């Protein structure tokens, strides 16, 4: 079944569309979520199910022209897993007797500050341009490491590289990004 067929069924709120989407993409989504959450099988399953639910609820805002279905699902799964990991860590911190005000200070919500939102959007736009300008292999390395949070060992195995080569290349790319970001930031802040 094509993505268009799946999308059509889901827009009609037909459960078959959700089942077909799960059949087609579940293994990849589990792989992405497990890379972030580790061996927490219950959390992994819940994150993947939450991914489907979020897509189901927001299907009308999805545009097949802007991104493929799998790209959209991967972003939802990644963000859902990161949120679950953050919530789990907060809960673990609280149960270990830390002062709640200290935790609140660490996780302060900066989304209330409009200036921070604007600066963050500008920074993200610059970052996206930098990543897009990289050679395909370098771009894949950066996305696997910093978007999907894959380990160097997993990246090396899937890309036919050694772990040392992956770490070395990522180190050079980080250095390049830091230098170029500093230059860009100086220009922007003038």
PDB file of N, CA and C in Angstrom, residues 85-148:
ATOM      1  N   UNK A  85      12.149  10.416  27.517  1.00  0.00           N
ATOM      2  CA  UNK A  85      13.412  10.297  28.232  1.00  0.00           C
ATOM      3  C   UNK A  85      13.571  11.446  29.235  1.00  0.00           C
ATOM      4  N   UNK A  86      13.247  12.652  28.809  1.00  0.00           N
ATOM      5  CA  UNK A  86      13.332  13.830  29.678  1.00  0.00           C
ATOM      6  C   UNK A  86      12.385  13.673  30.872  1.00  0.00           C
ATOM      7  N   UNK A  87      11.154  13.238  30.603  1.00  0.00           N
ATOM      8  CA  UNK A  87      10.184  13.040  31.693  1.00  0.00           C
ATOM      9  C   UNK A  87      10.649  11.960  32.658  1.00  0.00           C
ATOM     10  N   UNK A  88      11.202  10.888  32.126  1.00  0.00           N
ATOM     11  CA  UNK A  88      11.693   9.796  32.968  1.00  0.00           C
ATOM     12  C   UNK A  88      12.830  10.278  33.852  1.00  0.00           C
ATOM     13  N   UNK A  89      13.743  11.040  33.274  1.00  0.00           N
ATOM     14  CA  UNK A  89      14.868  11.563  34.057  1.00  0.00           C
ATOM     15  C   UNK A  89      14.382  12.519  35.141  1.00  0.00           C
ATOM     16  N   UNK A  90      13.403  13.355  34.819  1.00  0.00           N
ATOM     17  CA  UNK A  90      12.846  14.266  35.827  1.00  0.00           C
ATOM     18  C   UNK A  90      12.242  13.470  36.973  1.00  0.00           C
ATOM     19  N   UNK A  91      11.484  12.457  36.623  1.00  0.00           N
ATOM     20  CA  UNK A  91      10.842  11.622  37.639  1.00  0.00           C
ATOM     21  C   UNK A  91      11.901  10.924  38.511  1.00  0.00           C
ATOM     22  N   UNK A  92      12.930  10.396  37.861  1.00  0.00           N
ATOM     23  CA  UNK A  92      13.998   9.726  38.606  1.00  0.00           C
ATOM     24  C   UNK A  92      14.706  10.706  39.526  1.00  0.00           C
ATOM     25  N   UNK A  93      14.930  11.923  39.049  1.00  0.00           N
ATOM     26  CA  UNK A  93      15.583  12.935  39.871  1.00  0.00           C
ATOM     27  C   UNK A  93      14.739  13.254  41.103  1.00  0.00           C
ATOM     28  N   UNK A  94      13.435  13.379  40.922  1.00  0.00           N
ATOM     29  CA  UNK A  94      12.545  13.693  42.038  1.00  0.00           C
ATOM     30  C   UNK A  94      12.502  12.555  43.051  1.00  0.00           C
ATOM     31  N   UNK A  95      12.499  11.337  42.572  1.00  0.00           N
ATOM     32  CA  UNK A  95      12.413  10.203  43.492  1.00  0.00           C
ATOM     33  C   UNK A  95      13.724   9.984  44.232  1.00  0.00           C
ATOM     34  N   UNK A  96      14.781  10.618  43.775  1.00  0.00           N
ATOM     35  CA  UNK A  96      16.068  10.496  44.475  1.00  0.00           C
ATOM     36  C   UNK A  96      16.272  11.637  45.464  1.00  0.00           C
ATOM     37  N   UNK A  97      15.183  12.340  45.781  1.00  0.00           N
ATOM     38  CA  UNK A  97      15.222  13.310  46.868  1.00  0.00           C
ATOM     39  C   UNK A  97      15.782  14.671  46.522  1.00  0.00           C
ATOM     40  N   UNK A  98      15.947  15.001  45.248  1.00  0.00           N
ATOM     41  CA  UNK A  98      16.464  16.317  44.932  1.00  0.00           C
ATOM     42  C   UNK A  98      15.385  17.366  45.162  1.00  0.00           C
ATOM     43  N   UNK A  99      15.809  18.549  45.486  1.00  0.00           N
ATOM     44  CA  UNK A  99      14.901  19.661  45.719  1.00  0.00           C
ATOM     45  C   UNK A  99      14.195  20.015  44.413  1.00  0.00           C
ATOM     46  N   UNK A 100      12.867  20.090  44.442  1.00  0.00           N
ATOM     47  CA  UNK A 100      12.085  20.362  43.239  1.00  0.00           C
ATOM     48  C   UNK A 100      12.420  21.720  42.644  1.00  0.00           C
ATOM     49  N   UNK A 101      12.759  22.690  43.462  1.00  0.00           N
ATOM     50  CA  UNK A 101      13.093  24.009  42.928  1.00  0.00           C
ATOM     51  C   UNK A 101      14.395  23.963  42.132  1.00  0.00           C
ATOM     52  N   UNK A 102      15.308  23.103  42.529  1.00  0.00           N
ATOM     53  CA  UNK A 102      16.557  22.943  41.789  1.00  0.00           C
ATOM     54  C   UNK A 102      16.290  22.338  40.413  1.00  0.00           C
ATOM     55  N   UNK A 103      15.419  21.329  40.385  1.00  0.00           N
ATOM     56  CA  UNK A 103      15.054  20.698  39.114  1.00  0.00           C
ATOM     57  C   UNK A 103      14.338  21.702  38.226  1.00  0.00           C
ATOM     58  N   UNK A 104      13.437  22.468  38.807  1.00  0.00           N
ATOM     59  CA  UNK A 104      12.702  23.474  38.032  1.00  0.00           C
ATOM     60  C   UNK A 104      13.665  24.485  37.414  1.00  0.00           C
ATOM     61  N   UNK A 105      14.703  24.830  38.144  1.00  0.00           N
ATOM     62  CA  UNK A 105      15.694  25.761  37.615  1.00  0.00           C
ATOM     63  C   UNK A 105      16.449  25.196  36.425  1.00  0.00           C
ATOM     64  N   UNK A 106      16.731  23.908  36.491  1.00  0.00           N
ATOM     65  CA  UNK A 106      17.458  23.261  35.394  1.00  0.00           C
ATOM     66  C   UNK A 106      16.603  23.190  34.143  1.00  0.00           C
ATOM     67  N   UNK A 107      15.346  22.866  34.329  1.00  0.00           N
ATOM     68  CA  UNK A 107      14.453  22.663  33.188  1.00  0.00           C
ATOM     69  C   UNK A 107      13.533  23.852  32.952  1.00  0.00           C
ATOM     70  N   UNK A 108      13.977  25.036  33.274  1.00  0.00           N
ATOM     71  CA  UNK A 108      13.143  26.222  33.103  1.00  0.00           C
ATOM     72  C   UNK A 108      12.685  26.344  31.660  1.00  0.00           C
ATOM     73  N   UNK A 109      11.448  26.712  31.499  1.00  0.00           N
ATOM     74  CA  UNK A 109      10.860  26.817  30.169  1.00  0.00           C
ATOM     75  C   UNK A 109      11.221  28.160  29.555  1.00  0.00           C
ATOM     76  N   UNK A 110      12.110  28.106  28.581  1.00  0.00           N
ATOM     77  CA  UNK A 110      12.548  29.332  27.933  1.00  0.00           C
ATOM     78  C   UNK A 110      11.612  29.754  26.808  1.00  0.00           C
ATOM     79  N   UNK A 111      10.588  28.930  26.534  1.00  0.00           N
ATOM     80  CA  UNK A 111       9.676  29.259  25.453  1.00  0.00           C
ATOM     81  C   UNK A 111       8.860  30.511  25.766  1.00  0.00           C
ATOM     82  N   UNK A 112       8.841  30.954  27.016  1.00  0.00           N
ATOM     83  CA  UNK A 112       8.106  32.154  27.378  1.00  0.00           C
ATOM     84  C   UNK A 112       8.831  33.417  26.902  1.00  0.00           C
ATOM     85  N   UNK A 113      10.127  33.322  26.652  1.00  0.00           N
ATOM     86  CA  UNK A 113      10.920  34.461  26.254  1.00  0.00           C
ATOM     87  C   UNK A 113      10.939  34.555  24.731  1.00  0.00           C
ATOM     88  N   UNK A 114      10.291  35.566  24.191  1.00  0.00           N
ATOM     89  CA  UNK A 114      10.161  35.709  22.740  1.00  0.00           C
ATOM     90  C   UNK A 114      11.515  35.942  22.087  1.00  0.00           C
ATOM     91  N   UNK A 115      12.375  36.696  22.723  1.00  0.00           N
ATOM     92  CA  UNK A 115      13.706  36.936  22.161  1.00  0.00           C
ATOM     93  C   UNK A 115      14.461  35.620  21.996  1.00  0.00           C
ATOM     94  N   UNK A 116      14.390  34.749  22.997  1.00  0.00           N
ATOM     95  CA  UNK A 116      15.040  33.437  22.895  1.00  0.00           C
ATOM     96  C   UNK A 116      14.448  32.612  21.763  1.00  0.00           C
ATOM     97  N   UNK A 117      13.140  32.703  21.562  1.00  0.00           N
ATOM     98  CA  UNK A 117      12.499  31.958  20.475  1.00  0.00           C
ATOM     99  C   UNK A 117      13.025  32.431  19.121  1.00  0.00           C
ATOM    100  N   UNK A 118      13.128  33.740  18.945  1.00  0.00           N
ATOM    101  CA  UNK A 118      13.599  34.296  17.668  1.00  0.00           C
ATOM    102  C   UNK A 118      15.049  33.884  17.417  1.00  0.00           C
ATOM    103  N   UNK A 119      15.888  34.026  18.435  1.00  0.00           N
ATOM    104  CA  UNK A 119      17.303  33.658  18.299  1.00  0.00           C
ATOM    105  C   UNK A 119      17.424  32.169  17.981  1.00  0.00           C
ATOM    106  N   UNK A 120      16.645  31.351  18.666  1.00  0.00           N
ATOM    107  CA  UNK A 120      16.693  29.904  18.432  1.00  0.00           C
ATOM    108  C   UNK A 120      16.279  29.568  16.996  1.00  0.00           C
ATOM    109  N   UNK A 121      15.238  30.213  16.488  1.00  0.00           N
ATOM    110  CA  UNK A 121      14.801  29.963  15.105  1.00  0.00           C
ATOM    111  C   UNK A 121      15.880  30.364  14.113  1.00  0.00           C
ATOM    112  N   UNK A 122      16.532  31.489  14.353  1.00  0.00           N
ATOM    113  CA  UNK A 122      17.627  31.923  13.471  1.00  0.00           C
ATOM    114  C   UNK A 122      18.777  30.922  13.513  1.00  0.00           C
ATOM    115  N   UNK A 123      19.111  30.479  14.719  1.00  0.00           N
ATOM    116  CA  UNK A 123      20.192  29.505  14.879  1.00  0.00           C
ATOM    117  C   UNK A 123      19.848  28.194  14.172  1.00  0.00           C
ATOM    118  N   UNK A 124      18.601  27.750  14.300  1.00  0.00           N
ATOM    119  CA  UNK A 124      18.180  26.499  13.654  1.00  0.00           C
ATOM    120  C   UNK A 124      18.197  26.646  12.133  1.00  0.00           C
ATOM    121  N   UNK A 125      17.796  27.788  11.630  1.00  0.00           N
ATOM    122  CA  UNK A 125      17.831  28.011  10.178  1.00  0.00           C
ATOM    123  C   UNK A 125      19.272  27.938   9.678  1.00  0.00           C
ATOM    124  N   UNK A 126      20.186  28.556  10.419  1.00  0.00           N
ATOM    125  CA  UNK A 126      21.595  28.500  10.041  1.00  0.00           C
ATOM    126  C   UNK A 126      22.092  27.059  10.073  1.00  0.00           C
ATOM    127  N   UNK A 127      21.735  26.335  11.130  1.00  0.00           N
ATOM    128  CA  UNK A 127      22.173  24.941  11.285  1.00  0.00           C
ATOM    129  C   UNK A 127      21.657  24.085  10.120  1.00  0.00           C
ATOM    130  N   UNK A 128      20.408  24.282   9.753  1.00  0.00           N
ATOM    131  CA  UNK A 128      19.840  23.525   8.630  1.00  0.00           C
ATOM    132  C   UNK A 128      20.576  23.825   7.328  1.00  0.00           C
ATOM    133  N   UNK A 129      20.933  25.087   7.125  1.00  0.00           N
ATOM    134  CA  UNK A 129      21.690  25.452   5.922  1.00  0.00           C
ATOM    135  C   UNK A 129      23.065  24.782   5.919  1.00  0.00           C
ATOM    136  N   UNK A 130      23.710  24.774   7.073  1.00  0.00           N
ATOM    137  CA  UNK A 130      25.039  24.153   7.177  1.00  0.00           C
ATOM    138  C   UNK A 130      24.961  22.652   6.894  1.00  0.00           C
ATOM    139  N   UNK A 131      23.993  22.002   7.477  1.00  0.00           N
ATOM    140  CA  UNK A 131      23.846  20.557   7.273  1.00  0.00           C
ATOM    141  C   UNK A 131      23.536  20.264   5.816  1.00  0.00           C
ATOM    142  N   UNK A 132      22.672  21.071   5.214  1.00  0.00           N
ATOM    143  CA  UNK A 132      22.318  20.865   3.808  1.00  0.00           C
ATOM    144  C   UNK A 132      23.518  21.067   2.887  1.00  0.00           C
ATOM    145  N   UNK A 133      24.474  21.905   3.299  1.00  0.00           N
ATOM    146  CA  UNK A 133      25.637  22.180   2.448  1.00  0.00           C
ATOM    147  C   UNK A 133      26.716  21.091   2.544  1.00  0.00           C
ATOM    148  N   UNK A 134      26.582  20.185   3.500  1.00  0.00           N
ATOM    149  CA  UNK A 134      27.581  19.126   3.662  1.00  0.00           C
ATOM    150  C   UNK A 134      27.474  18.088   2.545  1.00  0.00           C
ATOM    151  N   UNK A 135      28.575  17.381   2.333  1.00  0.00           N
ATOM    152  CA  UNK A 135      28.549  16.238   1.422  1.00  0.00           C
ATOM    153  C   UNK A 135      27.567  15.212   1.991  1.00  0.00           C
ATOM    154  N   UNK A 136      26.993  14.399   1.142  1.00  0.00           N
ATOM    155  CA  UNK A 136      25.940  13.469   1.551  1.00  0.00           C
ATOM    156  C   UNK A 136      26.364  12.569   2.718  1.00  0.00           C
ATOM    157  N   UNK A 137      27.560  12.039   2.653  1.00  0.00           N
ATOM    158  CA  UNK A 137      28.039  11.133   3.710  1.00  0.00           C
ATOM    159  C   UNK A 137      28.209  11.862   5.047  1.00  0.00           C
ATOM    160  N   UNK A 138      28.750  13.090   4.991  1.00  0.00           N
ATOM    161  CA  UNK A 138      28.915  13.889   6.206  1.00  0.00           C
ATOM    162  C   UNK A 138      27.552  14.256   6.791  1.00  0.00           C
ATOM    163  N   UNK A 139      26.626  14.597   5.907  1.00  0.00           N
ATOM    164  CA  UNK A 139      25.276  14.940   6.353  1.00  0.00           C
ATOM    165  C   UNK A 139      24.637  13.740   7.061  1.00  0.00           C
ATOM    166  N   UNK A 140      24.816  12.549   6.491  1.00  0.00           N
ATOM    167  CA  UNK A 140      24.261  11.348   7.109  1.00  0.00           C
ATOM    168  C   UNK A 140      24.880  11.109   8.486  1.00  0.00           C
ATOM    169  N   UNK A 141      26.182  11.299   8.605  1.00  0.00           N
ATOM    170  CA  UNK A 141      26.854  11.151   9.903  1.00  0.00           C
ATOM    171  C   UNK A 141      26.253  12.092  10.949  1.00  0.00           C
ATOM    172  N   UNK A 142      26.110  13.351  10.588  1.00  0.00           N
ATOM    173  CA  UNK A 142      25.581  14.344  11.523  1.00  0.00           C
ATOM    174  C   UNK A 142      24.145  14.012  11.933  1.00  0.00           C
ATOM    175  N   UNK A 143      23.325  13.637  10.986  1.00  0.00           N
ATOM    176  CA  UNK A 143      21.926  13.338  11.279  1.00  0.00           C
ATOM    177  C   UNK A 143      21.810  12.103  12.162  1.00  0.00           C
ATOM    178  N   UNK A 144      22.585  11.076  11.819  1.00  0.00           N
ATOM    179  CA  UNK A 144      22.532   9.853  12.635  1.00  0.00           C
ATOM    180  C   UNK A 144      22.977  10.130  14.075  1.00  0.00           C
ATOM    181  N   UNK A 145      24.031  10.912  14.242  1.00  0.00           N
ATOM    182  CA  UNK A 145      24.591  11.151  15.573  1.00  0.00           C
ATOM    183  C   UNK A 145      23.753  12.140  16.389  1.00  0.00           C
ATOM    184  N   UNK A 146      23.381  13.249  15.787  1.00  0.00           N
ATOM    185  CA  UNK A 146      22.786  14.322  16.565  1.00  0.00           C
ATOM    186  C   UNK A 146      21.275  14.448  16.416  1.00  0.00           C
ATOM    187  N   UNK A 147      20.702  13.810  15.434  1.00  0.00           N
ATOM    188  CA  UNK A 147      19.241  13.828  15.313  1.00  0.00           C
ATOM    189  C   UNK A 147      18.651  12.523  15.834  1.00  0.00           C
ATOM    190  N   UNK A 148      19.221  11.396  15.388  1.00  0.00           N
ATOM    191  CA  UNK A 148      18.723  10.098  15.839  1.00  0.00           C
ATOM    192  C   UNK A 148      19.465   9.567  17.063  1.00  0.00           C
TER     193      UNK A 148
END
